[in-house]
Coordinates of C-alpha atoms in Angstrom, one line a residue:
Chain A
X1 CA -5.5 21.2 -1.8
X2 CA -7.2 17.7 -2.8
X3 CA -5.5 16.9 -5.9
X4 CA -5.7 13.5 -7.8
X5 CA -2.6 12.5 -9.9
X6 CA -3.4 10.0 -13.0
X7 CA -0.8 8.2 -14.1
X8 CA -1.4 7.6 -17.6
X9 CA 0.2 4.2 -19.5
X10 CA 1.1 4.5 -23.0
X11 CA 1.7 1.7 -25.9
X12 CA 4.0 1.7 -28.8
X13 CA 4.1 5.1 -28.1
X14 CA 0.0 5.7 -28.6
X15 CA -1.6 6.8 -25.8
X16 CA -3.7 3.7 -23.7
X17 CA -7.3 4.9 -23.5
X18 CA -7.0 4.1 -19.5
X19 CA -5.3 6.9 -19.5
X20 CA -8.4 8.9 -20.9
X21 CA -10.2 7.2 -18.8
X22 CA -7.8 7.4 -16.2
X23 CA -8.1 11.3 -16.5
X24 CA -11.6 11.0 -16.7
X25 CA -12.7 9.8 -13.4
X26 CA -10.1 11.8 -12.0
X27 CA -11.6 15.0 -13.7
X28 CA -15.6 13.7 -11.6
X29 CA -13.6 12.9 -8.8
X30 CA -11.9 16.3 -8.2
X31 CA -14.8 18.3 -8.9
X32 CA -15.9 16.4 -6.2
X33 CA -13.4 17.4 -3.2
X34 CA -12.4 20.7 -5.0
X35 CA -9.3 20.1 -6.9
X36 CA -6.8 19.8 -9.5
X37 CA -6.0 16.7 -11.9
X38 CA -2.9 16.5 -13.0
X39 CA -2.2 13.2 -15.5
X40 CA 1.8 12.0 -16.0
X41 CA 2.7 10.3 -18.7
X42 CA 5.9 8.1 -18.7
X43 CA 7.4 10.1 -22.3
X44 CA 10.1 12.4 -23.2
X45 CA 7.3 13.9 -25.8
X46 CA 4.7 15.1 -23.6
X47 CA 3.7 17.5 -26.0
X48 CA 2.0 14.9 -28.3
X49 CA -0.9 14.0 -25.5
X50 CA -1.3 16.9 -23.7
X51 CA -4.9 18.0 -26.5
X52 CA -6.7 14.3 -25.7
X53 CA -5.5 14.7 -21.8
X54 CA -6.9 17.8 -21.1
X55 CA -10.0 17.1 -23.5
X56 CA -11.3 15.2 -21.3
X57 CA -9.8 17.2 -18.3
X58 CA -5.7 16.9 -17.1
X59 CA -5.8 20.0 -16.1
X60 CA -1.8 19.3 -16.1
X61 CA -0.2 17.5 -18.5
X62 CA 3.4 15.7 -16.9
X63 CA 5.5 14.4 -19.0
X64 CA 8.5 12.1 -16.9
X65 CA 11.4 10.7 -18.7
X66 CA 11.8 7.7 -17.2
X67 CA 13.0 5.3 -19.9
X68 CA 11.9 2.0 -20.0
X69 CA 10.1 0.3 -18.0
X70 CA 10.8 -0.9 -14.1
X71 CA 8.4 -1.0 -11.8
X72 CA 11.3 -0.3 -9.1
X73 CA 12.3 3.0 -12.2
X74 CA 8.7 3.9 -11.5
X75 CA 7.9 3.6 -8.9
X76 CA 11.2 5.9 -7.7
X77 CA 9.6 8.9 -10.6
X78 CA 6.1 8.7 -10.2
X79 CA 7.0 8.5 -6.2
X80 CA 8.4 12.0 -6.2
X81 CA 6.0 13.5 -8.5
X82 CA 3.1 11.9 -5.7
X83 CA 5.7 14.3 -3.6
X84 CA 6.2 17.2 -5.9
X85 CA 2.3 17.4 -6.3
X86 CA 0.7 16.1 -2.7
X87 CA -2.2 14.8 -4.5
X88 CA -4.8 13.5 -2.3
X89 CA -6.0 10.3 -5.0
X90 CA -3.8 8.6 -6.7
X91 CA -5.3 6.4 -9.5
X92 CA -3.6 3.8 -11.9
X93 CA -4.1 1.8 -14.7
X94 CA -4.3 -2.4 -12.6
X95 CA -2.3 -3.1 -16.0
X96 CA 0.6 -5.3 -16.2
X97 CA 2.9 -2.5 -14.9
X98 CA 0.9 -0.6 -13.6
X99 CA -0.8 -3.4 -10.7
X100 CA 3.5 -4.2 -9.6
X101 CA 4.7 -0.8 -9.2
X102 CA 1.6 0.7 -7.3
X103 CA 2.2 -1.6 -4.9
X104 CA 5.9 -0.2 -4.3
X105 CA 4.5 2.9 -4.9
X106 CA 2.2 2.8 -1.5
X107 CA 5.0 1.5 0.4
X108 CA 7.0 5.2 -0.4
X109 CA 3.9 7.6 0.0
X110 CA 3.2 5.2 3.3
X111 CA -0.7 5.1 1.7
X112 CA -3.4 2.8 1.7
X113 CA -4.0 1.3 -1.6
X114 CA -7.1 -0.3 -3.0
X115 CA -6.2 -2.5 -6.3
X116 CA -8.8 -3.0 -9.7
X117 CA -11.0 -1.0 -8.3
X118 CA -14.0 -1.4 -11.5
X119 CA -16.5 1.8 -9.5
X120 CA -15.2 5.8 -7.7
X121 CA -17.3 7.5 -6.0
X122 CA -17.0 9.8 -3.7
X123 CA -18.2 9.8 0.0
X124 CA -17.3 12.4 2.4
X125 CA -14.2 13.9 1.5
X126 CA -13.3 10.2 0.9
X127 CA -13.1 7.9 -2.8
X128 CA -15.4 5.1 -2.2
X129 CA -13.3 1.7 -4.1
X130 CA -15.4 -0.6 -5.7
X131 CA -14.0 -4.3 -6.7
X132 CA -15.1 -7.7 -7.4
X133 CA -14.3 -10.2 -4.5
X134 CA -14.3 -14.0 -4.3
X135 CA -13.7 -14.3 -7.7
X136 CA -16.5 -11.9 -8.5
X137 CA -19.1 -13.1 -6.6
X138 CA -18.8 -10.7 -4.3
X139 CA -18.5 -7.1 -4.8
X140 CA -16.5 -4.8 -1.9
X141 CA -16.5 -0.9 -1.3
X142 CA -13.4 0.7 0.4
X143 CA -12.1 3.4 2.1
X144 CA -8.9 4.0 2.1
X145 CA -8.3 5.7 5.5
X146 CA -4.6 7.6 4.8
X147 CA -3.8 10.8 3.5
X148 CA -2.8 9.5 0.4
X149 CA -5.2 7.1 -1.4
X150 CA -4.2 5.2 -3.9
X151 CA -6.4 3.5 -6.6
X152 CA -5.4 0.8 -8.9
X153 CA -8.3 0.7 -11.8
X154 CA -9.4 -1.9 -14.1
X155 CA -8.9 -0.7 -18.6
X156 CA -12.9 -0.6 -19.5
X157 CA -14.1 0.4 -16.0
X158 CA -14.3 4.1 -16.3
X159 CA -16.9 6.1 -18.4
X160 CA -14.7 8.6 -20.3
X161 CA -16.2 12.0 -20.8
X162 CA -15.5 15.0 -22.9
X163 CA -14.2 18.0 -20.1
X164 CA -12.6 21.0 -20.8
X165 CA -8.9 20.9 -18.8
X166 CA -6.6 24.1 -18.8
X167 CA -4.3 20.8 -20.2
X168 CA -0.5 23.5 -18.9
X169 CA 2.2 20.7 -19.6
X170 CA 4.6 20.4 -17.7
X171 CA 8.5 18.5 -17.7
X172 CA 9.0 16.5 -14.7
X173 CA 12.5 16.5 -13.9
X174 CA 11.5 12.8 -11.9
X175 CA 13.9 10.7 -13.0
X176 CA 14.6 6.2 -12.2
X177 CA 16.6 6.0 -9.9
X178 CA 18.4 3.0 -9.2
X179 CA 16.7 0.3 -10.5
X180 CA 17.8 -3.4 -8.7
X181 CA 16.5 -5.7 -11.8
X182 CA 18.2 -6.2 -15.1
X183 CA 16.2 -6.4 -17.9
X184 CA 18.8 -8.7 -20.3
X185 CA 15.7 -9.7 -23.2
X186 CA 12.5 -9.9 -24.4
X187 CA 10.2 -12.0 -26.9
X188 CA 7.4 -10.8 -27.7
X189 CA 6.6 -12.8 -30.6
X190 CA 4.2 -15.7 -29.4
X191 CA 1.9 -12.8 -27.4
X192 CA -1.6 -11.1 -28.8
X193 CA -1.8 -8.3 -31.2
X194 CA -4.0 -6.5 -29.2
X195 CA -3.9 -7.1 -25.6
X196 CA -6.5 -9.2 -23.8
X197 CA -6.1 -7.1 -20.5
X198 CA -7.6 -4.3 -22.0
X199 CA -8.9 -4.9 -25.2
X200 CA -12.4 -3.5 -25.9
X201 CA -13.6 -6.6 -27.6
X202 CA -12.2 -10.3 -26.9
X203 CA -12.9 -13.6 -28.8
X204 CA -12.0 -16.4 -27.1
X205 CA -11.9 -19.7 -28.1
X206 CA -12.7 -23.5 -25.9
X207 CA -13.0 -26.7 -26.0
X208 CA -15.7 -27.3 -28.7
X209 CA -13.2 -25.6 -31.3
X210 CA -11.7 -29.4 -31.8
X211 CA -8.1 -28.7 -31.7
X212 CA -5.3 -25.9 -32.5
X213 CA -5.4 -26.3 -36.6
X214 CA -9.3 -24.4 -35.7
X215 CA -8.2 -20.9 -34.1
X216 CA -8.3 -18.7 -37.7
X217 CA -11.4 -19.7 -38.0
X218 CA -11.3 -17.7 -34.7
X219 CA -8.6 -15.2 -35.0
X220 CA -10.2 -14.6 -38.6
X221 CA -13.5 -12.9 -36.1
X222 CA -11.1 -11.2 -34.0
X223 CA -8.9 -9.9 -36.7
X224 CA -12.1 -8.2 -38.3
X225 CA -13.3 -6.6 -35.2
X226 CA -9.2 -5.6 -34.1
X227 CA -10.0 -7.7 -30.6
X228 CA -7.9 -9.7 -28.6
X229 CA -8.0 -13.2 -28.3
X230 CA -8.5 -15.4 -25.5
X231 CA -9.0 -19.1 -25.1
X232 CA -10.1 -21.4 -22.1
X233 CA -8.3 -22.9 -19.7
X234 CA -8.7 -26.7 -21.2
X235 CA -7.4 -25.5 -24.7
X236 CA -4.2 -24.0 -23.4
X237 CA -4.0 -27.1 -20.9
X238 CA -4.1 -29.3 -24.2
X239 CA -1.3 -28.0 -25.3
X240 CA -3.5 -25.5 -28.3
X241 CA -2.4 -22.2 -27.8
X242 CA -0.1 -20.5 -25.5
X243 CA -0.5 -19.4 -21.6
X244 CA -0.8 -15.9 -22.4
X245 CA -4.1 -15.4 -24.3
X246 CA -5.8 -17.5 -21.8
X247 CA -8.6 -15.7 -20.4
X248 CA -10.2 -17.1 -16.5
X249 CA -9.4 -17.1 -12.6
X250 CA -5.5 -18.8 -13.8
X251 CA -4.9 -16.5 -16.8
X252 CA -6.3 -13.0 -17.4
X253 CA -9.2 -11.0 -15.6
X254 CA -10.4 -8.8 -18.5
X255 CA -13.7 -6.5 -18.8
X256 CA -14.2 -5.7 -22.4
X257 CA -17.8 -3.9 -23.7
X258 CA -17.8 -7.4 -26.0
X259 CA -16.6 -11.0 -24.9
X260 CA -17.4 -13.7 -27.7
X261 CA -17.1 -16.7 -25.8
X262 CA -16.7 -19.3 -29.4
X263 CA -17.4 -23.8 -28.0
X264 CA -16.5 -22.5 -24.4
X265 CA -18.9 -24.1 -21.8
X266 CA -18.7 -21.6 -18.9
X267 CA -16.6 -23.2 -16.3
X268 CA -16.9 -20.8 -13.4
X269 CA -13.6 -20.5 -13.0
X270 CA -13.5 -19.3 -16.9
X271 CA -16.5 -17.0 -15.8
X272 CA -14.2 -15.0 -13.4
X273 CA -12.1 -14.0 -15.5
X274 CA -14.6 -13.2 -17.7
X275 CA -17.6 -12.7 -15.8
X276 CA -17.9 -8.3 -15.7
X277 CA -18.2 -7.9 -19.7
X278 CA -20.7 -6.0 -20.6
X279 CA -22.0 -7.6 -22.8
X280 CA -21.5 -11.3 -23.6
X281 CA -22.1 -13.6 -27.3
X282 CA -21.9 -17.3 -26.4
X283 CA -21.7 -19.5 -30.0
X284 CA -22.0 -23.6 -28.4
X285 CA -23.8 -26.5 -29.9
X286 CA -24.9 -27.6 -25.9
X287 CA -27.8 -25.2 -25.8
X288 CA -27.4 -26.5 -21.5
X289 CA -23.9 -24.8 -21.2
X290 CA -23.5 -22.7 -18.3
X291 CA -22.1 -19.4 -20.4
X292 CA -25.6 -19.3 -21.3
X293 CA -26.4 -18.2 -18.2
X294 CA -23.9 -14.6 -18.2
X295 CA -24.6 -14.3 -22.0
X296 CA -26.6 -11.5 -23.3
X297 CA -26.7 -12.9 -26.6
X298 CA -26.9 -17.1 -26.9
X299 CA -26.5 -18.7 -29.9
X300 CA -27.0 -22.1 -29.8
X301 CA -25.5 -23.6 -33.2
X302 CA -22.1 -25.1 -34.4
X303 CA -19.2 -22.2 -34.2
X304 CA -18.1 -24.0 -37.1
X305 CA -20.9 -22.6 -39.4
X306 CA -21.8 -19.5 -37.2
X307 CA -18.0 -18.0 -37.1
X308 CA -17.4 -17.6 -40.4
X309 CA -20.7 -15.9 -40.4
X310 CA -20.6 -13.7 -38.7
X311 CA -16.6 -12.9 -39.6
X312 CA -18.2 -12.7 -43.5
X313 CA -20.9 -10.5 -41.8
X314 CA -19.4 -8.5 -39.8
X315 CA -16.6 -7.5 -42.9
X316 CA -19.8 -6.5 -45.2
X317 CA -20.9 -3.8 -42.5
X318 CA -17.2 -2.5 -41.2
X319 CA -16.2 -2.6 -45.0
Chain B
X1 CA 19.5 -20.4 1.9
X2 CA 16.8 -19.0 3.5
X3 CA 13.3 -18.9 2.0
X4 CA 10.1 -17.8 3.0
X5 CA 6.6 -18.7 1.0
X6 CA 3.7 -16.9 1.3
X7 CA 0.4 -19.8 1.8
X8 CA -3.2 -17.7 1.8
X9 CA -6.2 -18.9 3.2
X10 CA -9.6 -18.2 0.0
X11 CA -12.7 -20.2 -0.7
X12 CA -12.5 -22.9 -3.3
X13 CA -13.5 -21.2 -6.7
X14 CA -16.9 -23.8 -6.6
X15 CA -18.1 -22.5 -2.9
X16 CA -20.9 -20.8 -2.8
X17 CA -19.9 -17.2 -1.5
X18 CA -23.1 -15.8 0.6
X19 CA -22.3 -11.9 1.6
X20 CA -23.4 -9.7 4.6
X21 CA -22.9 -6.6 5.3
X22 CA -19.0 -6.2 6.3
X23 CA -18.3 -9.6 5.7
X24 CA -19.2 -13.5 4.3
X25 CA -21.1 -16.0 5.6
X26 CA -18.9 -19.0 6.2
X27 CA -21.0 -21.6 7.0
X28 CA -20.0 -24.4 4.2
X29 CA -17.2 -22.4 2.5
X30 CA -14.7 -24.9 1.5
X31 CA -11.7 -23.1 2.0
X32 CA -7.9 -24.1 -0.3
X33 CA -5.1 -22.7 -0.3
X34 CA -4.4 -20.2 -3.3
X35 CA -4.0 -21.8 -6.3
X36 CA -0.3 -19.0 -7.7
X37 CA 0.8 -19.4 -4.1
X38 CA 1.0 -24.3 -5.0
X39 CA 3.1 -22.6 -7.7
X40 CA 5.3 -20.7 -4.3
X41 CA 5.3 -23.2 -2.3
X42 CA 6.6 -25.7 -5.2
X43 CA 9.8 -23.4 -5.8
X44 CA 11.2 -23.1 -2.7
X45 CA 11.0 -26.8 -2.0
X46 CA 13.0 -27.2 -5.2
X47 CA 15.4 -24.5 -4.3
X48 CA 16.5 -25.8 -1.6
X49 CA 16.5 -29.2 -2.6
X50 CA 19.3 -27.8 -5.5
X51 CA 21.1 -25.7 -2.7
X52 CA 19.6 -26.8 0.6
X53 CA 19.0 -24.6 3.3
X54 CA 15.3 -24.3 4.7
X55 CA 12.0 -23.4 3.2
X56 CA 9.2 -21.7 6.0
X57 CA 5.7 -21.3 5.1
X58 CA 3.6 -19.1 6.5
X59 CA 0.8 -17.7 6.4
X60 CA -1.6 -14.9 7.6
X61 CA -5.4 -15.2 8.5
X62 CA -7.2 -16.2 11.2
X63 CA -7.5 -20.2 12.9
X64 CA -8.7 -21.9 10.2
X65 CA -5.3 -20.4 7.9
X66 CA -2.9 -23.1 9.9
X67 CA -5.1 -26.1 7.4
X68 CA -3.4 -24.5 4.3
X69 CA 0.2 -24.7 6.3
X70 CA 0.1 -28.3 7.0
X71 CA -1.4 -29.2 3.6
X72 CA 2.6 -26.7 3.2
X73 CA 4.1 -29.6 5.2
X74 CA 2.5 -32.3 3.5
X75 CA 4.3 -30.6 0.7
X76 CA 7.5 -30.5 2.3
X77 CA 8.2 -27.3 4.2
X78 CA 11.1 -27.4 7.6
X79 CA 8.7 -25.5 9.3
X80 CA 5.7 -22.8 9.5
X81 CA 4.4 -19.5 11.5
X82 CA 0.6 -18.7 11.6
X83 CA 0.4 -14.7 11.6
X84 CA -2.7 -14.9 13.2
X85 CA -4.6 -11.9 11.9
X86 CA -8.8 -11.2 11.9
X87 CA -9.8 -12.7 7.7
X88 CA -11.4 -9.1 7.0
X89 CA -7.8 -7.7 7.5
X90 CA -6.2 -9.4 4.7
X91 CA -8.1 -7.2 2.3
X92 CA -5.5 -4.4 3.0
X93 CA -2.5 -5.1 1.5
X94 CA -0.5 -2.2 3.7
X95 CA -1.8 -3.8 7.1
X96 CA -0.8 -7.7 5.6
X97 CA 2.6 -6.4 3.6
X98 CA 3.5 -5.0 7.0
X99 CA 3.4 -7.9 8.8
X100 CA 4.7 -10.4 6.7
X101 CA 7.4 -7.8 6.4
X102 CA 8.7 -7.8 9.5
X103 CA 8.7 -11.0 10.4
X104 CA 11.0 -11.9 7.1
X105 CA 13.0 -9.1 8.2
X106 CA 13.4 -10.7 11.9
X107 CA 13.6 -14.7 10.4
X108 CA 16.9 -12.6 7.5
X109 CA 15.6 -14.5 4.9
X110 CA 17.2 -14.7 1.3
X111 CA 14.5 -15.2 -1.1
X112 CA 10.4 -14.4 -0.9
X113 CA 8.0 -16.7 -2.9
X114 CA 4.4 -15.9 -2.9
X115 CA 1.5 -15.9 -5.8
X116 CA 1.4 -13.4 -8.2
X117 CA -2.3 -13.0 -6.6
X118 CA -4.5 -14.7 -4.0
X119 CA -8.2 -15.5 -6.3
X120 CA -10.1 -13.7 -3.2
X121 CA -9.1 -10.7 -3.7
X122 CA -6.7 -10.0 -6.7
X123 CA -4.5 -7.8 -6.0
X124 CA -0.8 -8.6 -6.9
X125 CA 0.4 -5.9 -3.8
X126 CA 1.4 -8.0 -0.9
X127 CA 4.9 -9.4 -2.4
X128 CA 5.7 -6.8 -4.1
X129 CA 5.1 -4.2 -1.3
X130 CA 7.0 -7.2 1.0
X131 CA 10.2 -6.1 -1.2
X132 CA 9.5 -2.8 -1.5
X133 CA 9.7 -2.6 2.8
X134 CA 12.7 -5.0 2.6
X135 CA 14.1 -2.7 0.1
X136 CA 14.4 -5.7 -1.9
X137 CA 14.9 -6.1 -6.0
X138 CA 11.8 -8.7 -6.5
X139 CA 10.4 -10.6 -10.2
X140 CA 7.1 -10.7 -10.7
X141 CA 5.0 -13.7 -12.6
X142 CA 7.7 -15.3 -12.2
X143 CA 8.1 -18.6 -14.9
X144 CA 11.6 -19.6 -14.5
X145 CA 14.5 -19.7 -12.1
X146 CA 18.1 -19.9 -11.7
X147 CA 19.9 -19.5 -9.4
X148 CA 23.7 -19.0 -8.7
X149 CA 25.5 -17.9 -5.8
X150 CA 23.1 -14.4 -4.8
X151 CA 22.9 -14.2 -8.7
X152 CA 19.1 -14.4 -9.6
X153 CA 18.3 -15.6 -13.8
X154 CA 15.0 -14.5 -14.4
X155 CA 11.6 -15.6 -17.0
X156 CA 9.0 -14.2 -16.7
X157 CA 5.9 -12.7 -18.5
X158 CA 5.3 -9.9 -19.5
X159 CA 2.3 -7.8 -21.1
X160 CA 2.4 -9.7 -25.1
X161 CA 5.6 -11.7 -23.9
X162 CA 8.5 -13.0 -21.6
X163 CA 10.8 -10.7 -20.3
X164 CA 14.7 -12.8 -19.4
X165 CA 16.0 -10.4 -15.9
X166 CA 19.3 -11.0 -14.0
X167 CA 19.0 -9.3 -10.6
X168 CA 20.2 -10.3 -7.0
X169 CA 19.7 -12.1 -3.2
X170 CA 17.4 -11.0 -1.0
X171 CA 15.3 -10.6 -3.3
X172 CA 11.1 -11.2 -3.7
X173 CA 9.1 -13.3 -6.4
X174 CA 5.8 -13.8 -7.9
X175 CA 4.9 -17.4 -9.6
X176 CA 3.2 -17.1 -12.2
X177 CA 1.5 -20.3 -13.8
X178 CA 3.9 -22.6 -15.3
X179 CA 7.2 -22.2 -12.8
X180 CA 7.0 -25.3 -11.8
X181 CA 4.0 -28.4 -11.8
X182 CA 3.7 -28.2 -7.9
X183 CA 3.8 -31.7 -6.1
X184 CA 0.6 -33.0 -4.9
X185 CA 0.8 -34.1 -0.5
X186 CA 2.3 -38.0 0.2
X187 CA -0.1 -40.1 2.6
X188 CA 3.6 -40.3 5.1
X189 CA 4.0 -36.2 4.2
X190 CA 0.3 -35.7 5.6
X191 CA 0.5 -37.4 8.9
X192 CA 3.9 -36.0 9.9
X193 CA 2.1 -32.6 8.9
X194 CA -0.8 -33.3 11.3
X195 CA 1.9 -33.6 14.2
X196 CA 4.4 -31.3 13.5
X197 CA 4.0 -27.7 15.1
X198 CA 3.0 -24.5 14.0
X199 CA 4.6 -21.1 15.8
X200 CA 2.1 -18.5 16.6
X201 CA 2.4 -15.6 16.1
X202 CA 0.3 -11.8 17.3
X203 CA -0.3 -8.6 14.9
X204 CA 1.5 -6.4 18.7
X205 CA 4.8 -9.1 18.4
X206 CA 5.2 -8.1 15.1
X207 CA 4.9 -4.0 15.6
X208 CA 2.3 -3.2 12.4
X209 CA 1.3 0.0 12.6
X210 CA -2.0 -0.6 11.5
X211 CA -4.9 -1.1 8.5
X212 CA -5.4 1.8 6.1
X213 CA -8.2 0.1 4.4
X214 CA -12.2 0.6 6.0
X215 CA -14.4 -2.2 4.7
X216 CA -17.4 0.1 3.8
X217 CA -19.6 -3.1 2.2
X218 CA -20.0 -5.6 0.8
X219 CA -22.2 -6.6 -2.1
X220 CA -23.5 -9.2 -4.5
X221 CA -22.1 -8.9 -7.7
X222 CA -24.7 -6.7 -10.1
X223 CA -27.0 -8.4 -11.9
X224 CA -26.7 -9.5 -15.6
X225 CA -29.0 -7.3 -18.5
X226 CA -31.3 -9.4 -19.1
X227 CA -30.1 -13.0 -21.7
X228 CA -31.5 -13.8 -25.0
X229 CA -31.0 -16.7 -27.1
X230 CA -31.8 -16.0 -30.7
X231 CA -33.8 -17.9 -33.1
X232 CA -32.5 -18.9 -36.3
X233 CA -33.2 -20.8 -39.5
X234 CA -28.8 -21.3 -40.1
X235 CA -25.3 -20.0 -39.7
X236 CA -26.5 -17.0 -41.6
X237 CA -30.0 -16.0 -39.7
X238 CA -27.8 -16.1 -36.7
X239 CA -25.0 -14.1 -38.3
X240 CA -27.0 -11.1 -39.4
X241 CA -28.9 -10.5 -36.2
X242 CA -26.1 -10.5 -33.9
X243 CA -24.9 -8.5 -36.0
X244 CA -27.3 -5.9 -35.6
X245 CA -28.1 -6.9 -32.1
X246 CA -24.6 -5.5 -31.4
X247 CA -24.3 -2.8 -33.1
X248 CA -28.0 -1.6 -32.8
X249 CA -28.8 -2.6 -29.5
X250 CA -25.7 -2.7 -27.4
X251 CA -23.8 -0.7 -29.8
X252 CA -20.5 -1.7 -28.7
X253 CA -19.1 -2.5 -32.7

């Protein structure tokens, strides 16, 4: 058997889109190498997600009750499921959590791993994973030569295709086991309403916004679109916004469907973090700014006039 | 305390990358220490300054990786070890982590610190894999580290905010921007770093089982969809054109 094990992710009890993206990608791989797709959701309420995952090709939807996130606990639990299902391929989100526990899973499973894949295909029964390297200035294609092949996959990089799977529900007895790092407290007050890493739309501000008092102009557009708020390094270094919003080499790498850059010149470090966005809109007064070299739609104009106009126009059409 | 800091040499972000079949053309590439690893070196030195002990910088890579170790010396580490391998092996995190874990095991280190990711492969794998191989806990994306004997309290970045965790040494840590402000090497440090010894280890001495990755090919990035600058008389004109383009052409909003 050459089964595919997908690990999904929840956010505030809701299925993240990446769970469907990876189940869909897993279905394509399984159809090509002849196996089943098992999607694991870390929850004690797996029944709530079965039909959504079945509709994108899951043969089995497995609920694993591993409690609060801990990288060790998730790694222990997911490894136990790997031992039971013996998949040939394991797909894990390249999310904050996924990139952390996947490293431990790879070692436990004695498997090779390709992290941050944006493309998955099959050649000679093995998965070929494509990933950007050197800040997106090159792409590499890798095969994993061990029996189990593990991949962490970037959000928004895989199509969701409806395809019916058996959708049988299983409850796993896997447990978190020994966890040696104890969480004392969490502070989620400084964060984004919508997370950058898996946002499908991001509205970002750069030095062109002139000062922290002008963030509401950018935030209004983001709120109107249900988008995450991003920021360039210059604005973070100037203390205008917290580092958790930074997009770029020393911030977050993102791949949204649409990236709206407001007053961002487009330094190479910024492009390294958002260059794989599907559509890029640049709004900047300086028509020579490097951001226009990657922008699908360029607007050479004053963001203080264009962004509010854009917000009210979107409000009209989106109701 | 014995602290190992992991230092990877990567191409400078501004460097032009020419893609070959399975490797890049290194002519003209400027090499730097991966920026997050600078936070790791600085933190290692700070822990030693507080608690005493020794900081060992370890770099895995081809001959040129020694330059990164000289910089680490100039910043103030006590020893340097070069694990000499072909550069493209460093794509394989499990192979890399096995070599490094075996080295660290022999050193019996209390703390291993590396960057949260290297900026050439962006995989975020090696340090946590080392933690698993050494059977120790880890703290990823550390913003603050405090030691009280073996007890460790750390603040780390999580999705949407920060988390305070408690664990114990021996442990592995990945450094996030904000952990500290890396010092500049002094001129005196740079001069004396040139003469300091670098211990060279070959993979066969470290007993790794081999690579689990095959580089199929490298390729240039996919071409971007041809962009266009919109033309409009005023802000309202730009706004309505953009909304139309994003909704009807790109169909993303």
